[in-house]
Short mmCIF file of C-alpha atoms in Angstrom, two decimals:
data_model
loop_
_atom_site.label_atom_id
_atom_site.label_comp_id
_atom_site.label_asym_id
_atom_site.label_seq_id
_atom_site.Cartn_x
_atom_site.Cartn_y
_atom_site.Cartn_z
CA UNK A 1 -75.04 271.86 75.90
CA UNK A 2 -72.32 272.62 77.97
CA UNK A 3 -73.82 271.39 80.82
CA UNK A 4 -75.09 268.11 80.18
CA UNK A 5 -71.25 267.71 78.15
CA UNK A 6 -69.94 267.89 81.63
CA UNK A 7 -72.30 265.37 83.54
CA UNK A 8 -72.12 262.69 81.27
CA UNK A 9 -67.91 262.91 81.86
CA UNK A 10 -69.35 262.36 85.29
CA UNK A 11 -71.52 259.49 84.31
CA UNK A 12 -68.53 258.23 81.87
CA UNK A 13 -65.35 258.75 83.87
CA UNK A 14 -65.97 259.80 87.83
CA UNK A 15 -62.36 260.36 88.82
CA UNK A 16 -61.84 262.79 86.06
CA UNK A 17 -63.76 265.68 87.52
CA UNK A 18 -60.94 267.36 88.03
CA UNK A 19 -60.58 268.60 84.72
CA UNK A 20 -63.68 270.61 85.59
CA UNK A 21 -62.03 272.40 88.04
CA UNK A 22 -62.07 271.53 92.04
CA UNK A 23 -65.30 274.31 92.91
CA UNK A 24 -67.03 272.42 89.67
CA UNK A 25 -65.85 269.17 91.22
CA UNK A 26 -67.25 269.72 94.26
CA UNK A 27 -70.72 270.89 93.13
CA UNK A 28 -70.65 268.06 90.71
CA UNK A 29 -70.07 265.59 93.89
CA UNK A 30 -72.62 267.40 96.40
CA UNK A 31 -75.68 267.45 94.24
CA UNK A 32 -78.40 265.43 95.62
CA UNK A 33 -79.11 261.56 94.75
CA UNK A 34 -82.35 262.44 92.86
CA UNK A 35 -81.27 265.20 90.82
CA UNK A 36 -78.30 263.75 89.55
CA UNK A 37 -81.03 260.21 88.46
CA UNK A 38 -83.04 263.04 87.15
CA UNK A 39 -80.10 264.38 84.97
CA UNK A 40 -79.11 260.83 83.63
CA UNK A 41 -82.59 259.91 82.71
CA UNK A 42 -84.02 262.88 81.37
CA UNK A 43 -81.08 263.67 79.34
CA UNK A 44 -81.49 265.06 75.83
CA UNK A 45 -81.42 262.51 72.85
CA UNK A 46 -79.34 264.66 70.76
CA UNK A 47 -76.37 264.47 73.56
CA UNK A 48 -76.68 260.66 74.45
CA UNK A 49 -76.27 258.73 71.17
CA UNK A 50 -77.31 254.99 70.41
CA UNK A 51 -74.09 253.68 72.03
CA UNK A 52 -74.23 255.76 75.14
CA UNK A 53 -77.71 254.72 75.96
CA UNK A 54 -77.01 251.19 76.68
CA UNK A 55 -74.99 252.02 79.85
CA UNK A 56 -76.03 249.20 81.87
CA UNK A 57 -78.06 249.82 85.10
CA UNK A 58 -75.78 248.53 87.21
CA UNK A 59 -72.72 250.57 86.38
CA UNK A 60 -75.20 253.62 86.88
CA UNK A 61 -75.88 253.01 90.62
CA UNK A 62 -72.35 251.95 91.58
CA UNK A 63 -71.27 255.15 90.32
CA UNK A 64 -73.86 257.30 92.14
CA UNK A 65 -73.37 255.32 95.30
CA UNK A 66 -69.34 255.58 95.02
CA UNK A 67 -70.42 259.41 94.30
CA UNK A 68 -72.81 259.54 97.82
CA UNK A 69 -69.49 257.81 99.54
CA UNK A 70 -67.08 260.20 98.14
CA UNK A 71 -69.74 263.39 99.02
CA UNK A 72 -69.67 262.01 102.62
CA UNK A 73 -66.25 261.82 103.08
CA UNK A 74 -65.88 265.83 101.52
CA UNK A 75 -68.25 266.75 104.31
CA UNK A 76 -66.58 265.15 107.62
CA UNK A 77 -63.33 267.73 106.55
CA UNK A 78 -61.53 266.26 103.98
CA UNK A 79 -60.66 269.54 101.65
CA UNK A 80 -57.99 268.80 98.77
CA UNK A 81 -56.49 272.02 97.12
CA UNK A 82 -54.54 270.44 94.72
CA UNK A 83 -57.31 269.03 91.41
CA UNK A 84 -54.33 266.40 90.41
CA UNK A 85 -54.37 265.15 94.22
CA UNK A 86 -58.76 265.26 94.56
CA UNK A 87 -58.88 263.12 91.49
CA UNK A 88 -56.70 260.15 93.33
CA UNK A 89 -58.24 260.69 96.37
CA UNK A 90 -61.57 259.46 94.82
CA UNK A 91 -60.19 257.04 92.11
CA UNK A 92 -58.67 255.35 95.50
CA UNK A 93 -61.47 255.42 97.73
CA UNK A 94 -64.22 254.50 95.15
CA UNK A 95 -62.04 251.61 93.87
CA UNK A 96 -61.46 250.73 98.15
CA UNK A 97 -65.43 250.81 98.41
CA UNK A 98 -66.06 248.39 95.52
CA UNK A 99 -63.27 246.45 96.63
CA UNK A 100 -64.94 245.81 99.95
CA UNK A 101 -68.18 245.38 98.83
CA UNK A 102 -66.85 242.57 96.87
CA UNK A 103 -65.18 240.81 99.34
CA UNK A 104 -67.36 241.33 102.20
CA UNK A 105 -71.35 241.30 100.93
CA UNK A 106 -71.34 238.11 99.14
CA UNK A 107 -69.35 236.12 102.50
CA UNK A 108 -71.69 237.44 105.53
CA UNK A 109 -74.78 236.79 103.97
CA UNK A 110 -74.92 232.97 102.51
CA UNK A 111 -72.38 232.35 106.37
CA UNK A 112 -75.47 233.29 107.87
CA UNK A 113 -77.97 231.89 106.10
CA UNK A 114 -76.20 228.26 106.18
CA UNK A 115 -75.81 228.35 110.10
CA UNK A 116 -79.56 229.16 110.44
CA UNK A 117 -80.50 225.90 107.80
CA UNK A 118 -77.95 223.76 109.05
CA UNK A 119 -79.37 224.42 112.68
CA UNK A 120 -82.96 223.85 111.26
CA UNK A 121 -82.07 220.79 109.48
CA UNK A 122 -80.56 219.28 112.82
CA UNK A 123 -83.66 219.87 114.76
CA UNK A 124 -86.36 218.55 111.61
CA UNK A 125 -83.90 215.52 112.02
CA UNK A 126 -84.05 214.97 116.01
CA UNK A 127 -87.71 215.33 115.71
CA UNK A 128 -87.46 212.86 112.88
CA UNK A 129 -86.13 210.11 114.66
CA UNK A 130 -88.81 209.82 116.88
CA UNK A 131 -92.58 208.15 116.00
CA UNK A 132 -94.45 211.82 117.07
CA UNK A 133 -92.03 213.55 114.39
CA UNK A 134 -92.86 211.57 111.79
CA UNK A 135 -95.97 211.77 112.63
CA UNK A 136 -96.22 215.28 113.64
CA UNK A 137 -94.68 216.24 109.87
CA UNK A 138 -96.94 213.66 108.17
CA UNK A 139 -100.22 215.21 109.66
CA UNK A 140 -99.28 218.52 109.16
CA UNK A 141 -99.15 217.54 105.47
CA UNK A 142 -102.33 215.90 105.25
CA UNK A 143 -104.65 218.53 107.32
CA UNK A 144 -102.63 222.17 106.80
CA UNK A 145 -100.75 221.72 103.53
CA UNK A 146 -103.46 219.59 101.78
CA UNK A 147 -100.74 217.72 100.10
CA UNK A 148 -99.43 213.88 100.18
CA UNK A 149 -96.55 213.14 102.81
CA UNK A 150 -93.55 211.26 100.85
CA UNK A 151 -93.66 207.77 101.28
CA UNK A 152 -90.69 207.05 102.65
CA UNK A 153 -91.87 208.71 105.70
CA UNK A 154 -94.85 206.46 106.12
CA UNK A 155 -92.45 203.30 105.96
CA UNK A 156 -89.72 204.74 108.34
CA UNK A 157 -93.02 205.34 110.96
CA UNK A 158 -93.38 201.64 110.23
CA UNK A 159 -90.39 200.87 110.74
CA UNK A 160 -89.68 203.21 114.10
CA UNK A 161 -92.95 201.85 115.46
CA UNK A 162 -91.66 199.81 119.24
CA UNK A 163 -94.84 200.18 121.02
CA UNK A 164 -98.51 200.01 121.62
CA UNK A 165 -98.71 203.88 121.57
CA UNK A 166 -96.59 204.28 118.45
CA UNK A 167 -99.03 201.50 116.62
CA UNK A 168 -102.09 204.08 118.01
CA UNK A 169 -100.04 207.10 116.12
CA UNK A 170 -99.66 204.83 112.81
CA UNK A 171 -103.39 203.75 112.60
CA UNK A 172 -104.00 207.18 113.99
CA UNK A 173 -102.23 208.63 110.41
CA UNK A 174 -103.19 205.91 107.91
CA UNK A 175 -106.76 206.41 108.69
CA UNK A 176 -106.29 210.54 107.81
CA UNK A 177 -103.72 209.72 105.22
CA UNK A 178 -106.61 207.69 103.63
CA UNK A 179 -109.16 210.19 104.04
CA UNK A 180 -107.36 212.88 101.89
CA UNK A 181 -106.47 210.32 99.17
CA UNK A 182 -110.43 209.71 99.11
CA UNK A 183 -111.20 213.10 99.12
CA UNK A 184 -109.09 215.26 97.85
CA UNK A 185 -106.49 213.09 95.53
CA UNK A 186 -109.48 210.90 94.72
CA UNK A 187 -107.70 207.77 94.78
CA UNK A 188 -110.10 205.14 95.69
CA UNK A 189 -107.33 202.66 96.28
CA UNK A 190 -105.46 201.38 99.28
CA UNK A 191 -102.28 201.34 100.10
CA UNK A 192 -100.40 198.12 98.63
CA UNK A 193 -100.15 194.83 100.58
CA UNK A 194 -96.49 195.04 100.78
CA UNK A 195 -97.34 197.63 103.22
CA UNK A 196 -100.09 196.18 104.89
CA UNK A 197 -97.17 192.94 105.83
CA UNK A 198 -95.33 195.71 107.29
CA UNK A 199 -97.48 197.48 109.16
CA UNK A 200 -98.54 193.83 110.87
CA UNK A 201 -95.27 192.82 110.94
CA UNK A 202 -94.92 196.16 113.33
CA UNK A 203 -97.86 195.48 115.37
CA UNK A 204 -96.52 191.87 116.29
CA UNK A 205 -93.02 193.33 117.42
CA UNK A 206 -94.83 196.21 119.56
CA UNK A 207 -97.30 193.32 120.79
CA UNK A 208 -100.22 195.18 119.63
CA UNK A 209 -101.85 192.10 117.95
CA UNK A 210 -105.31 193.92 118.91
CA UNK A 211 -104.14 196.11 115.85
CA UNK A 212 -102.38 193.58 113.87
CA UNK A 213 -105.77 191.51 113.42
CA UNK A 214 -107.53 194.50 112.00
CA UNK A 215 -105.17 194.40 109.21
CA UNK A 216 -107.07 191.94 107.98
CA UNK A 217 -110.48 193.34 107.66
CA UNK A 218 -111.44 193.48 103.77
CA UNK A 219 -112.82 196.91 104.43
CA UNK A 220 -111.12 198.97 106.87
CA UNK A 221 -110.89 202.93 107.41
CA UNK A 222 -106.85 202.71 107.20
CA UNK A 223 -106.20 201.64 103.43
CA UNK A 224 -104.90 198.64 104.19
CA UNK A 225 -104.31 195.51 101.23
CA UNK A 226 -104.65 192.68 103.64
CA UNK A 227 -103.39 189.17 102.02
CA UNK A 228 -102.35 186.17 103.39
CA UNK A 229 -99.12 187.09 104.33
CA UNK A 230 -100.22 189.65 107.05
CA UNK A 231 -101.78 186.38 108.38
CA UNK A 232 -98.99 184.38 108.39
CA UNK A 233 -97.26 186.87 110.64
CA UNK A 234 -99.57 186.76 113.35
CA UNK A 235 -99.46 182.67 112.79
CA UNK A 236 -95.89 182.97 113.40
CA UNK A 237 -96.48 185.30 116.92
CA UNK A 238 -99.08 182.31 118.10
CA UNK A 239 -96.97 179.33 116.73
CA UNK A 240 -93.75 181.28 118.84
CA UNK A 241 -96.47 181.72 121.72
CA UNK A 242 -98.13 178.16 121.93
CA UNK A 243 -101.28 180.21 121.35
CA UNK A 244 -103.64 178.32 119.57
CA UNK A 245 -106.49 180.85 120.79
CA UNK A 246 -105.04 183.40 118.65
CA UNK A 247 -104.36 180.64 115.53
CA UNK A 248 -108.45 179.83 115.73
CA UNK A 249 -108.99 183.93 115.33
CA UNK A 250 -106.95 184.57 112.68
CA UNK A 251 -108.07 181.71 110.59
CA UNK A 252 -111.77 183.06 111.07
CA UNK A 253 -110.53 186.27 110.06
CA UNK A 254 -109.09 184.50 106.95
CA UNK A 255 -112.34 183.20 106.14
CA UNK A 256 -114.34 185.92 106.36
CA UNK A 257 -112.48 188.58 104.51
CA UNK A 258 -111.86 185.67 101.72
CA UNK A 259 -107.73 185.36 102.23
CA UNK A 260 -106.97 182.83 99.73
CA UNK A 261 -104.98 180.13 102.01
CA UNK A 262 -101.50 179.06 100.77
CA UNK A 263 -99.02 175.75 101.38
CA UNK A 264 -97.15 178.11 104.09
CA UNK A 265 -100.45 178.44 105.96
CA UNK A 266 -101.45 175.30 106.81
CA UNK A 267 -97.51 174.21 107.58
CA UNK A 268 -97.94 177.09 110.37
CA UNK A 269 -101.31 175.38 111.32
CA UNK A 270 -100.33 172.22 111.58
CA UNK A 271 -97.34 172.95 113.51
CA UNK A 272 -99.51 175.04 115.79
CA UNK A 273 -101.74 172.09 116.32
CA UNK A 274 -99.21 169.49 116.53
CA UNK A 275 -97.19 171.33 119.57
CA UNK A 276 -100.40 172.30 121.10
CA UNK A 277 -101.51 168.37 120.48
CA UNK A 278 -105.15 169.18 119.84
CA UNK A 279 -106.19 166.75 117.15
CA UNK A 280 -109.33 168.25 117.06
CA UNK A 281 -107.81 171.50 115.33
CA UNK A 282 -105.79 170.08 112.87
CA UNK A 283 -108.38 167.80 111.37
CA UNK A 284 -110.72 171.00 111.35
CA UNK A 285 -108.12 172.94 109.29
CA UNK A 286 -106.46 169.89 107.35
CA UNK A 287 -109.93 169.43 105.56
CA UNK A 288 -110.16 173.16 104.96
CA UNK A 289 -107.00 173.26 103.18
CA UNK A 290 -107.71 170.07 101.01
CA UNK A 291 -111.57 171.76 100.57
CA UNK A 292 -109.69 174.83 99.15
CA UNK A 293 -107.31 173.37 96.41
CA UNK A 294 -104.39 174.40 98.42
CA UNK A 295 -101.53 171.96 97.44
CA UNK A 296 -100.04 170.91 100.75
CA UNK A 297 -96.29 170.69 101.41
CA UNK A 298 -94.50 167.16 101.98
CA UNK A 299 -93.77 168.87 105.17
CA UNK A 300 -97.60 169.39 106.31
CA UNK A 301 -98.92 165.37 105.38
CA UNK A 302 -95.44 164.06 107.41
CA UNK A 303 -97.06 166.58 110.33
CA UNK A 304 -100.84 165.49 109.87
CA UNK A 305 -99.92 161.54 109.36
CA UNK A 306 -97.69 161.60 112.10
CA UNK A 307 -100.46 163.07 114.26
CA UNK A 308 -102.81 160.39 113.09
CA UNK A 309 -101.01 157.47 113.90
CA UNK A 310 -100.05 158.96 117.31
CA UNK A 311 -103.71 159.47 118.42
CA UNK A 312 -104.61 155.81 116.93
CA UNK A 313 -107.48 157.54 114.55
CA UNK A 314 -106.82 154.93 111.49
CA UNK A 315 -109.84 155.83 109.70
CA UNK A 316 -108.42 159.52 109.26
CA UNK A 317 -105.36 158.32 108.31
CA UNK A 318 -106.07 156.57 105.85
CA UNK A 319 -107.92 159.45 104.75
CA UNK A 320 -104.92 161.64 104.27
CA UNK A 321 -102.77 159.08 102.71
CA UNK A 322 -105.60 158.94 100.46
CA UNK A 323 -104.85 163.06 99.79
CA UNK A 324 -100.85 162.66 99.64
CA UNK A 325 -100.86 159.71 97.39
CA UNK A 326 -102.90 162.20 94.47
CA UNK A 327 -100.57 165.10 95.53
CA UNK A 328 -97.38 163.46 94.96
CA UNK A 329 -95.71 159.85 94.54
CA UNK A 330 -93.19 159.10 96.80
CA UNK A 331 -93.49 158.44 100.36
CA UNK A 332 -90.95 160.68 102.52
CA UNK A 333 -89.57 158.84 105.47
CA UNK A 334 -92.12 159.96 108.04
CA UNK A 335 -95.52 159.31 106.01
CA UNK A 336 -94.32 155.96 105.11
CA UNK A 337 -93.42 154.80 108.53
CA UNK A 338 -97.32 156.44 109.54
CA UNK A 339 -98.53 154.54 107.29
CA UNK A 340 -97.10 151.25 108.70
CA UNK A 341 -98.27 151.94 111.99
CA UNK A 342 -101.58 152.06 110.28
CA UNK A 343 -101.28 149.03 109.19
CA UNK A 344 -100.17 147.73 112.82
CA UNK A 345 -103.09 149.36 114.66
CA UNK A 346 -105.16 146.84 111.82
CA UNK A 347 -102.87 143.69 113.27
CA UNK A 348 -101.60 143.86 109.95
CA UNK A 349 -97.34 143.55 110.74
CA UNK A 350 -96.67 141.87 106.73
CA UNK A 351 -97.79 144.94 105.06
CA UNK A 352 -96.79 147.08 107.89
CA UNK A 353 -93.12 145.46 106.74
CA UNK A 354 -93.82 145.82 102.94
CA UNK A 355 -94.17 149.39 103.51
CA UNK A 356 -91.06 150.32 105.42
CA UNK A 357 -88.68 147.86 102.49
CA UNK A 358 -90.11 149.36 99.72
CA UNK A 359 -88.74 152.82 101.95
CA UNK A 360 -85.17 150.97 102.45
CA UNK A 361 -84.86 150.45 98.81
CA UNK A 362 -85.96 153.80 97.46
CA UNK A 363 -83.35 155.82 99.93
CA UNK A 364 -79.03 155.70 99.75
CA UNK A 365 -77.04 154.02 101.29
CA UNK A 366 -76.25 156.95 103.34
CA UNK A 367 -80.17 157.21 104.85
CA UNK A 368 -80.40 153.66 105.00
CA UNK A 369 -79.18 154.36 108.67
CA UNK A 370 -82.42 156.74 109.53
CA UNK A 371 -84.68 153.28 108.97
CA UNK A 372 -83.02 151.86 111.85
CA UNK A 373 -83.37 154.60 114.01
CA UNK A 374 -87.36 155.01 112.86
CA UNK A 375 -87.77 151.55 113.87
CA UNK A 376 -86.64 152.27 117.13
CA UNK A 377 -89.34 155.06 117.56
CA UNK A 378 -91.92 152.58 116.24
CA UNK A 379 -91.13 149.81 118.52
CA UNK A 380 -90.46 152.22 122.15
CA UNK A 381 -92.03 155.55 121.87
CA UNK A 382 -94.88 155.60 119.65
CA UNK A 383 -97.06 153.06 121.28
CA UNK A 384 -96.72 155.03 124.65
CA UNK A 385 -98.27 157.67 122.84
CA UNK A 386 -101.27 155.26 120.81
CA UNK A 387 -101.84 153.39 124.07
CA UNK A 388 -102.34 156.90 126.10
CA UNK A 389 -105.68 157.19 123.68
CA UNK A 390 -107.07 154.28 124.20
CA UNK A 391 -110.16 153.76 126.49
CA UNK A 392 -108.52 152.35 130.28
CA UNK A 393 -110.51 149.03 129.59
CA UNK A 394 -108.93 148.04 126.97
CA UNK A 395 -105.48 149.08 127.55
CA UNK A 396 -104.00 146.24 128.77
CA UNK A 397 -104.98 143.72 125.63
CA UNK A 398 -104.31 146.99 123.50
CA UNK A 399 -100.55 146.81 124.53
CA UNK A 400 -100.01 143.18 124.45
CA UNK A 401 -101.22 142.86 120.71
CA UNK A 402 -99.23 145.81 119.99
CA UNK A 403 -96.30 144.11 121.08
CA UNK A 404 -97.25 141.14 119.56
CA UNK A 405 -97.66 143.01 116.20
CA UNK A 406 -94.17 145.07 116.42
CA UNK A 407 -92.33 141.53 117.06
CA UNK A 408 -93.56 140.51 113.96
CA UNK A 409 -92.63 143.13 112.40
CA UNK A 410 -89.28 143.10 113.29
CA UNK A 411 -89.14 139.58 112.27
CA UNK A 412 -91.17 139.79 108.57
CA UNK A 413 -88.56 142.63 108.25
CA UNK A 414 -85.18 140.62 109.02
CA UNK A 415 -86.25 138.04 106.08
CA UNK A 416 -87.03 141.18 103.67
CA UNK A 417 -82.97 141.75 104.25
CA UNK A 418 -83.95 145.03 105.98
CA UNK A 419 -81.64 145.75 108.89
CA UNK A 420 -83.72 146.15 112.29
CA UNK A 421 -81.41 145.89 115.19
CA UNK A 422 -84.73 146.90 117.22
CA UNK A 423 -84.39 146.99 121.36
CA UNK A 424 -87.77 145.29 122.52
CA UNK A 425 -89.71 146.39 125.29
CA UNK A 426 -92.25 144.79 127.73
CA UNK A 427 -95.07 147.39 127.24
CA UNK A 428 -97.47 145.53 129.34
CA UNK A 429 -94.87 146.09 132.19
CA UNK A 430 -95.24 149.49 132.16
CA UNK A 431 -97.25 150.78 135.04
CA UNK A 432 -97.36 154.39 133.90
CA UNK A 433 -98.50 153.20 130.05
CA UNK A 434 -101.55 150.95 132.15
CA UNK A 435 -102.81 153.67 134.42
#
């Protein structure tokens, strides 16, 4: 009983071993780790009482390592004679030890640790910027980890993507990316078609329109949405180009994966067709779009009417006024002047004049100035153009009635109280209209 009294002082209070006596002391202090674990678990019930047994773990092994520190120290020499000056001696240097385990463990550690992450987190973003990093760290999700990349890294590999090799890498990763939401997320679905616009919109600025028309394939291996809007994209590439090879594709690409066609489409198409002057393309198209229920723009029957009446092709003219007129009411300034060149290329210069008042009394007196300078166009530029079509025998007489009918014109016009201060022109004196 005696015994075990004196180790749990040395459990309780360690610098006050020297009440034991400095030989005791330094037995006490020398005994080896395991024994003195062995004495404080296997201590006798009778001696440790409720309160004593819940010493905490922790204060346990600081005050067997403080004892292991103090032990060492004994051995390398340091002998105290006096039990008074022992007992300071180790209230001091256990107190130093926990003091500079304190302040030293919990600063080296996390120091280190940060340096390492932040110089890990610098390289995962270098690599990042680049197309190969994101793709690298998307594929690595899709064929090792077995999990779904975040989205945002598919859009910034969108985004990033400059050239014909980084559109290779993003079809490269949509088709796997697709492949494990198939098989192992069992999403049947695509991706969205917002995504599908961006991922053309990407192959038009790399020039990769190879890829960009696959985007609209119905059924593709990539998960792509296509709508029309992916369409209009590469309509906007050939409009920029002049390409009209590349408009004819995508609108059979339209058709065939069943792209419902919009207003926007066909003012893309007719602009195409209208630059490229190919008549033959826009009439194609023009009764596609009417065919379909699309509701054309004011913007695409001025385009299509103007185009008429430039070639000379009445009939189709009056074939598309026919289409405007059940679209909407009003003429706009450039349909109602086609459709008085209509009536011109019929020798028909009275209603050709009806037409263009009923225009000078539906706009301000502010746009009352564009009739003027429309009339100019009438009566000097567009019958260059009309005459150009006509067969070379029957040029000649095609111009002089033409004039004829213009003069008239001008002159039904003046006693409707429309202004026409119209500069006349000797068409039939122009050599390069009559070759």
């Amino acid at each position: 009983m005696v015994q075990y009294a004196e180790e749990r002082i040395f459990v309780h209070n360690l610098p006050d071993l020297a009440y034991l006596g400095t030989n005791r002391a330094r037995g006490v202090l020398c005994r080896d780790y395991g024994w003195k674990m062995g004495v404080l678990r296997n201590a006798s019930s009778s001696v440790f009482n409720s309160a004593e047994r819940v010493i905490s773990s922790q204060f346990e092994d600081l005050a067997v390592e403080n004892a292991c520190e103090v032990s060492y120290s004994l051995s390398l020499g340091r002998r105290f004679h006096s039990a008074g000056l022992f007992s300071g001696n180790i209230h001091r240097i256990s107190s130093q030890i926990e003091f500079n385990k304190k302040k030293d463990a919990p600063s080296s550690m996390p120091t280190r640790l940060f340096s390492s992450e932040a110089r890990a987190a610098e390289n995962d973003s270098a690599d990042a910027e680049t197309v190969k990093g994101v793709y690298d760290k998307m594929l690595n999700y899709v064929t090792e980890k077995r999990t779904a990349p975040p989205n945002a890294w598919l859009w910034s590999l969108i985004a990033k993507c400059s050239t014909h090799e980084d559109i290779k890498l993003l079809f490269d990763i949509l088709q796997k990316h697709r492949t494990f939401r198939l098989s192992s997320l069992r999403i049947p679905d695509g991706f969205n078609s917002a995504l599908c616009r961006e991922v053309t919109k990407a192959c038009v600025r790399a020039g990769a329109i190879d890829f960009g028309k696959k985007t609209l394939w119905k059924h593709n291996l990539f998960g792509l949405t296509p709508d029309i809007g992916s369409a209009h994209h590469l309509l906007l590439h050939a409009k920029q180009h002049n390409d009209t090879k590349l408009m004819v594709k995508v609108m059979k690409l339209v058709k065939i994966n069943d792209l419902p066609l919009q207003p926007g489409t066909a003012d893309i198409v007719f602009s195409i067709c209208h630059s490229a002057d190919r008549w033959d393309l826009i009439s194609k198209n023009g009764k596609r779009f009417v065919k379909s229920g699309v509701k054309l723009r004011q913007t695409s029957f001025d385009l299509w009417m103007e185009f008429a009446a430039k070639k000379g092709d009445v009939e189709s003219l009056w074939k598309i006024e026919k289409w405007r007129s059940e679209a909407m009411k009003q003429h706009s300034l450039s349909t109602g002047f086609s459709c008085a060149k209509g009536f011109l290329l019929e020798h028909m210069p009275e209603s050709a004049a009806a037409t263009i008042q009923v225009l000078y009394q539906t706009l301000s007196e502010a746009r009352r100035s564009s009739i003027v300078v429309e009339l100019q166009k009438l009566a000097s530029e567009w019958p260059l153009d009309v005459i150009k079509h006509q067969k070379e025998e029957n040029r000649k007489a095609f111009a002089e009635a033409l004039q004829n009918d213009i003069c008239a014109l001008v002159n039904a016009l003046q006693t409707l109280g429309v202004e026409a201060n119209v500069n006349m022109q000797d068409l039939t004196g122009k050599e390069a209209v009559l070759a």
